[in-house]
Amino acid sequence: MRYTKQINNLTRKQNYESKTVECASVIIPTITNIVNLSLSSDHFHPLFKQSVVSPLLKKSTLDNERLFNYRPISNLSLISKIIERVVKSRFTDHLYSHSFLNPHQSAYRRHHSSETSLLYIHDHLITAIGSQKLSFLCLPDLSAAFDTIDHDILLTRLSSWFGNPRLCSQLV
């Protein structure tokens, strides 16, 4: 009896996997075509920009009755997320290949984290102290720094750095 149940579960799992592969063989070329058309035409369809916005409490210790203690969380469509990943990958490759990134930048880089940044700072402080140099460390709280970004200024800077204002407007 126990073995029959295991065999039935295994058969169901194999059927599920087989149907997933069948669906993927149809869906992947279609999604690939949509992504390539979007990138080649420099056009991000307005439907891809639509999202479901939900409120999320900024910190669990804040009063959940006050609206300003919430931040909006935007859930985009799957196609939007795929296009975003492809653009990010290409953009990152471009930045690396042209040496536009500071070698000590840790944010948004693979194999870099806040720990990498802290180790770099720690090493420099220890070296300076060992050389009897004056050391100073300023740690501003930038947790909400990008909540107030002016998108027109961002768009202007992106266009001046990377050209193609139409493409940059799709990023913002």
Short mmCIF file of C-alpha atoms in Angstrom, two decimals:
data_model
loop_
_atom_site.label_atom_id
_atom_site.label_comp_id
_atom_site.label_asym_id
_atom_site.label_seq_id
_atom_site.Cartn_x
_atom_site.Cartn_y
_atom_site.Cartn_z
CA MET A 1 0.00 0.00 0.00
CA ARG A 2 2.78 2.43 0.95
CA TYR A 3 4.73 1.67 -2.24
CA THR A 4 1.62 2.17 -4.39
CA LYS A 5 1.20 5.66 -2.93
CA GLN A 6 4.87 6.49 -3.61
CA ILE A 7 4.58 5.22 -7.19
CA ASN A 8 1.40 7.28 -7.73
CA ASN A 9 3.12 10.39 -6.34
CA LEU A 10 6.15 9.78 -8.56
CA THR A 11 3.94 9.30 -11.63
CA ARG A 12 2.07 12.54 -10.86
CA LYS A 13 5.38 14.38 -10.46
CA GLN A 14 6.67 13.02 -13.77
CA ASN A 15 3.44 14.04 -15.52
CA TYR A 16 3.74 17.53 -14.05
CA GLU A 17 7.39 17.82 -15.15
CA SER A 18 6.53 16.57 -18.65
CA LYS A 19 3.71 19.14 -18.98
CA THR A 20 6.03 21.87 -17.70
CA VAL A 21 8.58 21.01 -20.40
CA GLU A 22 5.83 21.01 -23.05
CA CYS A 23 4.62 24.45 -21.91
CA ALA A 24 8.15 25.81 -21.73
CA SER A 25 8.85 24.76 -25.32
CA VAL A 26 5.94 26.97 -26.41
CA ILE A 27 6.28 29.84 -23.93
CA ILE A 28 10.06 30.43 -24.05
CA PRO A 29 10.26 31.26 -27.79
CA THR A 30 7.25 33.57 -27.45
CA ILE A 31 8.72 35.43 -24.46
CA THR A 32 12.10 35.60 -26.21
CA ASN A 33 10.44 37.17 -29.25
CA ILE A 34 8.62 39.75 -27.10
CA VAL A 35 11.83 40.68 -25.28
CA ASN A 36 13.84 40.97 -28.52
CA LEU A 37 11.15 43.08 -30.20
CA SER A 38 10.99 45.40 -27.20
CA LEU A 39 14.76 45.87 -27.14
CA SER A 40 15.25 46.18 -30.91
CA SER A 41 12.48 48.79 -31.22
CA ASP A 42 13.50 50.75 -28.09
CA HIS A 43 9.87 50.42 -27.04
CA PHE A 44 8.57 49.17 -23.71
CA HIS A 45 4.85 48.60 -24.19
CA PRO A 46 2.63 50.56 -21.77
CA LEU A 47 0.93 47.33 -20.64
CA PHE A 48 4.29 46.16 -19.29
CA LYS A 49 4.42 49.27 -17.12
CA GLN A 50 1.18 48.47 -15.32
CA SER A 51 1.50 46.95 -11.90
CA VAL A 52 -0.41 46.04 -8.79
CA VAL A 53 0.58 48.37 -5.97
CA SER A 54 0.25 47.19 -2.37
CA PRO A 55 1.08 49.06 0.85
CA LEU A 56 3.83 47.63 3.05
CA LEU A 57 4.62 48.82 6.57
CA LYS A 58 8.16 50.28 6.54
CA LYS A 59 9.07 48.81 9.93
CA SER A 60 7.09 46.47 12.14
CA THR A 61 7.56 48.83 15.09
CA LEU A 62 5.74 51.71 13.35
CA ASP A 63 2.08 52.59 13.91
CA ASN A 64 0.06 50.74 11.28
CA GLU A 65 -2.80 53.26 11.56
CA ARG A 66 -0.70 56.09 10.03
CA LEU A 67 -0.49 56.04 6.24
CA PHE A 68 2.94 57.66 5.98
CA ASN A 69 4.42 54.62 7.76
CA TYR A 70 3.73 52.59 4.63
CA ARG A 71 5.62 52.40 1.37
CA PRO A 72 4.15 51.29 -1.93
CA ILE A 73 5.26 47.93 -3.30
CA SER A 74 4.77 47.53 -7.02
CA ASN A 75 4.31 44.06 -8.50
CA LEU A 76 5.06 44.00 -12.22
CA SER A 77 4.14 41.39 -14.78
CA LEU A 78 6.42 38.46 -15.53
CA ILE A 79 7.31 39.84 -18.98
CA SER A 80 8.32 43.17 -17.41
CA LYS A 81 10.59 41.41 -14.95
CA ILE A 82 12.20 39.32 -17.69
CA ILE A 83 12.85 42.40 -19.85
CA GLU A 84 14.23 44.20 -16.79
CA ARG A 85 16.68 41.34 -16.13
CA VAL A 86 17.82 41.23 -19.75
CA VAL A 87 18.36 45.01 -19.84
CA LYS A 88 20.17 44.91 -16.48
CA SER A 89 22.42 42.13 -17.69
CA ARG A 90 23.29 43.94 -20.93
CA PHE A 91 23.73 47.26 -19.16
CA THR A 92 25.98 45.73 -16.50
CA ASP A 93 28.06 43.99 -19.18
CA HIS A 94 28.43 47.35 -20.94
CA LEU A 95 29.53 49.08 -17.73
CA TYR A 96 32.09 46.35 -16.98
CA SER A 97 33.47 46.17 -20.51
CA HIS A 98 34.03 49.95 -20.64
CA SER A 99 35.34 50.21 -17.04
CA PHE A 100 32.62 52.65 -15.97
CA LEU A 101 32.27 51.11 -12.49
CA ASN A 102 34.42 52.11 -9.56
CA PRO A 103 36.31 48.98 -8.47
CA HIS A 104 35.24 49.61 -4.87
CA GLN A 105 31.53 49.94 -5.59
CA SER A 106 29.71 47.16 -3.79
CA ALA A 107 26.05 47.93 -4.48
CA TYR A 108 24.29 46.05 -7.29
CA ARG A 109 27.34 44.00 -8.20
CA ARG A 110 27.69 40.25 -8.28
CA HIS A 111 29.93 38.86 -5.52
CA HIS A 112 29.91 42.23 -3.71
CA SER A 113 27.92 43.12 -0.64
CA SER A 114 27.86 45.44 2.32
CA GLU A 115 30.36 43.02 3.87
CA THR A 116 32.76 43.61 0.97
CA SER A 117 32.43 47.34 1.48
CA LEU A 118 32.93 47.08 5.23
CA LEU A 119 36.05 44.94 4.78
CA TYR A 120 37.49 47.51 2.37
CA ILE A 121 36.82 50.38 4.80
CA HIS A 122 38.12 48.36 7.77
CA ASP A 123 41.34 47.55 5.91
CA HIS A 124 41.95 51.20 5.07
CA LEU A 125 41.25 52.34 8.63
CA ILE A 126 43.60 49.72 10.10
CA THR A 127 46.32 50.65 7.59
CA ALA A 128 45.92 54.35 8.38
CA ILE A 129 45.98 53.75 12.13
CA GLY A 130 49.04 51.50 11.75
CA SER A 131 50.78 54.34 9.87
CA GLN A 132 49.74 56.77 12.63
CA LYS A 133 47.63 58.78 10.20
CA LEU A 134 44.51 60.66 11.19
CA SER A 135 41.40 58.60 10.40
CA PHE A 136 37.85 59.83 10.00
CA LEU A 137 34.73 57.83 9.18
CA CYS A 138 31.38 59.43 8.36
CA LEU A 139 28.34 57.11 8.12
CA PRO A 140 25.25 58.97 6.88
CA ASP A 141 21.89 57.17 6.82
CA LEU A 142 20.97 56.93 3.14
CA SER A 143 18.08 54.49 3.57
CA ALA A 144 15.57 56.94 2.09
CA ALA A 145 17.92 58.76 -0.29
CA PHE A 146 16.24 57.55 -3.46
CA ASP A 147 12.68 58.24 -2.28
CA THR A 148 13.14 61.85 -3.40
CA ILE A 149 14.97 61.42 -6.70
CA ASP A 150 13.92 63.81 -9.47
CA HIS A 151 13.27 61.61 -12.51
CA ASP A 152 13.81 64.47 -14.98
CA ILE A 153 17.32 65.05 -13.63
CA LEU A 154 18.01 61.30 -13.66
CA LEU A 155 16.80 61.04 -17.26
CA THR A 156 18.95 64.00 -18.33
CA ARG A 157 22.06 62.48 -16.74
CA LEU A 158 21.45 59.02 -18.17
CA SER A 159 20.97 60.54 -21.63
CA SER A 160 24.16 62.58 -21.38
CA TRP A 161 26.19 59.57 -20.22
CA PHE A 162 24.77 56.87 -22.46
CA GLY A 163 23.04 58.72 -25.30
CA ASN A 164 19.71 57.70 -26.83
CA PRO A 165 17.26 59.72 -24.69
CA ARG A 166 14.36 57.59 -25.96
CA LEU A 167 15.94 54.41 -24.63
CA CYS A 168 16.87 56.07 -21.31
CA SER A 169 13.26 57.24 -20.87
CA GLN A 170 12.22 53.60 -20.96
CA LEU A 171 14.50 52.91 -17.97
CA VAL A 172 13.05 55.58 -15.69
#
